[in-house]
XYZ file of C-alpha atoms in Angstrom:
271
model
C 15.200 -21.188 -79.664
C 14.808 -17.567 -78.582
C 14.355 -18.551 -74.941
C 17.348 -20.889 -75.154
C 19.504 -17.985 -76.375
C 20.198 -19.699 -79.710
C 20.085 -16.448 -81.612
C 20.940 -17.711 -85.070
C 18.249 -20.382 -84.960
C 15.770 -17.933 -83.478
C 16.435 -15.454 -86.268
C 15.717 -18.132 -88.839
C 12.527 -19.039 -86.988
C 11.263 -15.451 -87.091
C 12.146 -15.194 -90.782
C 10.072 -18.327 -91.464
C 7.124 -16.977 -89.488
C 7.273 -13.695 -91.422
C 7.468 -15.560 -94.735
C 4.300 -17.416 -93.796
C 2.528 -14.339 -92.438
C 4.186 -10.961 -92.886
C 1.342 -9.295 -90.978
C 2.429 -10.768 -87.642
C 3.709 -7.712 -85.815
C 5.070 -9.682 -82.883
C 7.440 -11.606 -85.149
C 8.754 -8.350 -86.638
C 9.329 -7.024 -83.120
C 11.307 -10.030 -81.943
C 13.304 -10.068 -85.161
C 14.261 -6.434 -84.526
C 15.022 -7.052 -80.870
C 17.209 -10.043 -81.743
C 19.126 -7.983 -84.285
C 19.600 -5.217 -81.713
C 21.145 -7.454 -79.063
C 23.203 -9.402 -81.614
C 24.714 -6.730 -83.856
C 24.092 -3.155 -82.764
C 26.331 -1.717 -85.486
C 24.107 -2.865 -88.353
C 20.709 -2.642 -86.688
C 18.009 -0.431 -88.202
C 14.513 0.527 -87.007
C 12.661 -1.056 -89.932
C 11.655 -4.244 -88.108
C 10.111 -2.180 -85.319
C 8.368 -0.039 -87.953
C 6.853 -3.227 -89.367
C 5.766 -4.362 -85.911
C 3.879 -1.108 -85.399
C 2.418 -1.133 -88.917
C 0.984 -4.536 -88.143
C -0.660 -3.596 -84.873
C 1.958 -4.714 -82.347
C 2.260 -1.457 -80.447
C 3.293 -2.394 -76.924
C 5.577 0.146 -75.157
C 8.639 -2.024 -75.739
C 8.402 -1.581 -79.501
C 8.727 2.179 -79.150
C 11.431 1.792 -76.523
C 13.675 -0.446 -78.603
C 13.113 1.562 -81.774
C 14.155 4.591 -79.712
C 17.324 2.785 -78.625
C 18.166 2.114 -82.280
C 17.453 5.700 -83.282
C 19.586 7.014 -80.421
C 22.442 4.771 -81.545
C 22.037 6.211 -85.052
C 22.079 9.747 -83.546
C 18.493 10.397 -84.653
C 17.789 12.294 -81.439
C 14.367 13.729 -82.362
C 13.155 10.289 -83.495
C 14.555 8.604 -80.387
C 12.989 11.190 -78.082
C 9.623 10.756 -79.784
C 9.773 6.980 -79.376
C 10.708 7.121 -75.696
C 7.882 9.610 -75.130
C 5.420 7.229 -76.820
C 6.637 4.380 -74.607
C 6.122 6.584 -71.534
C 2.645 7.582 -72.724
C 1.748 3.902 -72.889
C 3.461 3.068 -69.589
C 3.997 6.122 -67.356
C 6.181 4.057 -65.001
C 8.585 2.911 -67.714
C 11.840 3.793 -65.943
C 14.142 2.734 -68.779
C 12.306 4.971 -71.244
C 12.732 7.950 -68.928
C 16.400 7.035 -68.579
C 17.004 6.738 -72.320
C 15.063 9.931 -73.068
C 17.256 11.613 -70.464
C 20.324 10.433 -72.384
C 18.904 11.985 -75.548
C 18.401 15.285 -73.739
C 21.891 15.085 -72.232
C 23.357 14.550 -75.716
C 21.238 17.467 -76.998
C 22.419 19.689 -74.109
C 18.929 20.020 -72.667
C 20.298 19.552 -69.172
C 17.193 20.659 -67.288
C 15.061 18.213 -69.267
C 17.639 15.487 -68.725
C 17.565 16.042 -64.961
C 13.776 15.656 -64.939
C 13.908 12.400 -66.915
C 16.702 10.844 -64.852
C 14.852 11.754 -61.666
C 11.699 10.109 -63.019
C 13.732 7.028 -63.913
C 15.039 6.829 -60.332
C 11.563 7.438 -58.921
C 10.232 4.459 -60.853
C 13.266 2.213 -60.352
C 15.569 3.049 -57.459
C 17.989 0.312 -58.585
C 18.727 2.035 -61.920
C 22.283 2.896 -60.917
C 23.318 4.706 -64.119
C 20.515 7.239 -63.653
C 22.098 8.543 -60.437
C 25.356 9.154 -62.276
C 23.699 10.790 -65.275
C 21.503 13.124 -63.242
C 24.641 14.229 -61.397
C 26.437 14.895 -64.694
C 23.537 17.017 -65.914
C 23.634 18.978 -62.661
C 27.371 19.541 -63.081
C 26.710 20.955 -66.553
C 24.212 23.506 -65.185
C 26.455 24.420 -62.248
C 24.481 22.667 -59.490
C 27.591 21.112 -58.015
C 26.205 20.518 -54.535
C 23.171 18.780 -56.022
C 25.493 16.600 -58.098
C 27.561 15.723 -55.022
C 24.408 14.689 -53.144
C 23.342 12.414 -56.031
C 26.789 10.859 -56.236
C 26.913 10.358 -52.458
C 23.728 8.326 -52.852
C 25.164 6.355 -55.779
C 28.391 5.571 -53.924
C 26.397 4.397 -50.897
C 24.629 1.950 -53.215
C 27.702 0.975 -55.210
C 30.906 1.686 -53.244
C 33.202 0.451 -56.029
C 31.769 2.636 -58.786
C 34.946 4.355 -60.007
C 33.029 6.606 -62.418
C 30.965 7.968 -59.539
C 34.098 8.821 -57.571
C 35.596 10.583 -60.588
C 32.435 12.574 -61.227
C 32.058 13.507 -57.567
C 35.657 14.656 -57.671
C 34.819 16.866 -60.645
C 31.920 18.410 -58.746
C 34.062 19.008 -55.655
C 36.795 20.506 -57.847
C 34.241 22.925 -59.288
C 33.305 24.110 -55.778
C 36.964 24.761 -54.934
C 37.218 21.729 -52.633
C 40.483 20.528 -54.143
C 41.412 18.282 -51.224
C 38.079 16.484 -51.484
C 38.513 16.239 -55.264
C 41.991 14.719 -54.863
C 40.612 12.122 -52.479
C 37.897 11.119 -54.942
C 40.190 11.013 -57.986
C 42.693 8.873 -56.078
C 39.887 6.509 -55.042
C 38.693 6.252 -58.653
C 42.227 5.340 -59.762
C 42.585 2.845 -56.915
C 39.402 1.130 -58.105
C 40.412 1.335 -61.776
C 44.189 1.607 -62.237
C 45.079 3.488 -65.399
C 41.786 5.395 -65.459
C 42.940 8.162 -67.823
C 40.179 10.685 -67.189
C 40.684 10.458 -63.418
C 44.468 10.788 -63.856
C 43.972 13.983 -65.869
C 41.522 15.312 -63.289
C 43.980 14.394 -60.548
C 46.654 16.406 -62.342
C 44.286 19.367 -62.608
C 43.560 19.255 -58.878
C 47.260 19.068 -58.010
C 47.881 22.022 -60.338
C 45.229 24.060 -58.535
C 46.952 23.296 -55.239
C 50.313 24.376 -56.671
C 51.760 20.856 -56.458
C 53.224 20.852 -59.958
C 55.442 17.816 -59.441
C 52.541 15.518 -58.599
C 50.430 17.162 -61.290
C 52.989 16.403 -64.013
C 53.394 12.870 -62.657
C 49.617 12.395 -63.014
C 49.583 13.718 -66.594
C 52.577 11.495 -67.416
C 50.683 8.440 -66.195
C 47.619 9.435 -68.211
C 49.794 9.687 -71.333
C 51.443 6.329 -70.554
C 48.004 4.729 -70.619
C 46.732 6.727 -73.594
C 49.372 8.369 -75.770
C 46.628 9.981 -77.878
C 45.011 11.910 -75.036
C 45.121 15.479 -76.302
C 43.664 16.721 -73.019
C 46.519 15.206 -71.035
C 49.120 16.900 -73.252
C 47.241 20.213 -73.157
C 46.985 20.288 -69.371
C 50.539 19.091 -68.851
C 51.526 22.024 -71.048
C 49.693 24.447 -68.757
C 51.407 22.943 -65.738
C 54.844 23.091 -67.383
C 54.243 26.745 -68.231
C 53.577 27.430 -64.547
C 56.944 25.871 -63.665
C 58.744 28.048 -66.224
C 59.323 25.166 -68.669
C 58.089 27.071 -71.727
C 59.766 24.739 -74.239
C 58.092 21.729 -72.613
C 54.769 23.539 -72.545
C 54.994 24.415 -76.242
C 55.917 20.847 -77.106
C 52.838 19.575 -75.254
C 50.493 22.113 -76.836
C 51.789 21.236 -80.310
C 51.147 17.563 -79.557
C 47.622 18.353 -78.332
C 46.969 20.266 -81.558
C 48.321 17.410 -83.685
C 45.946 15.051 -81.851
C 42.960 17.160 -82.892
C 42.505 19.580 -79.972
C 41.977 22.679 -82.118
C 41.756 25.084 -79.179
C 45.433 24.370 -78.520
C 46.288 26.487 -81.588
C 46.016 29.722 -79.601
C 48.672 28.486 -77.178
C 50.926 27.157 -79.933
C 50.773 30.607 -81.554
C 52.281 32.088 -78.382
C 55.340 29.831 -78.723
C 58.483 31.016 -80.494
């Protein structure tokens, strides 16, 4: 049943096996794995704990328990599990990748870069690792390194709109606003209504002094997501630059109402 993708029947099968012999670690593992791929929201690591308690300690048990712990935001537990999986299989690319995600979430950007690079070294087809290593490099200010990683990713996956957006962010950070505009426009071409790229596009236009196109970009971002505090905040900055103080204040107040607390300092400057 498991192989035939009949998950409900497979789950019942594993339950029966465990009822007959609750010391069968492999059954606990597959029960946990099935729960993970069926209903991530309610999954817990207990089935994987049972698998390990009963001697089934292949790398995958640690890996999938780490995935569950990461989902539950238990970052130390997840990191420990991915490390155990790597200890058992030093070429386990997915464990390096997932441990890198833990480090990225924990703001250990240097550690994240190492793990994503190891993931790529062991599996050059792991596309998401190229993007994540570039993000980590952006966070530490290695913009040229990020651009090189994203060039490689785009060569492998020319329609990856996230890669274009992120490369645009890196180019923007180096002051290459024309190159950033080109990448943000490509990201939006590949994914119309891509709110983050529309906001970034507006920021690049603002830097170039093209306030009309900047406001148009923020307007489109808001059309696609009326709860984007960042879009309102940045449109407010752009409106201020054009002398539209009332419009700017209105946008900053909206950003604050949407939960962007840093907007309070700008609202306080309004009459």
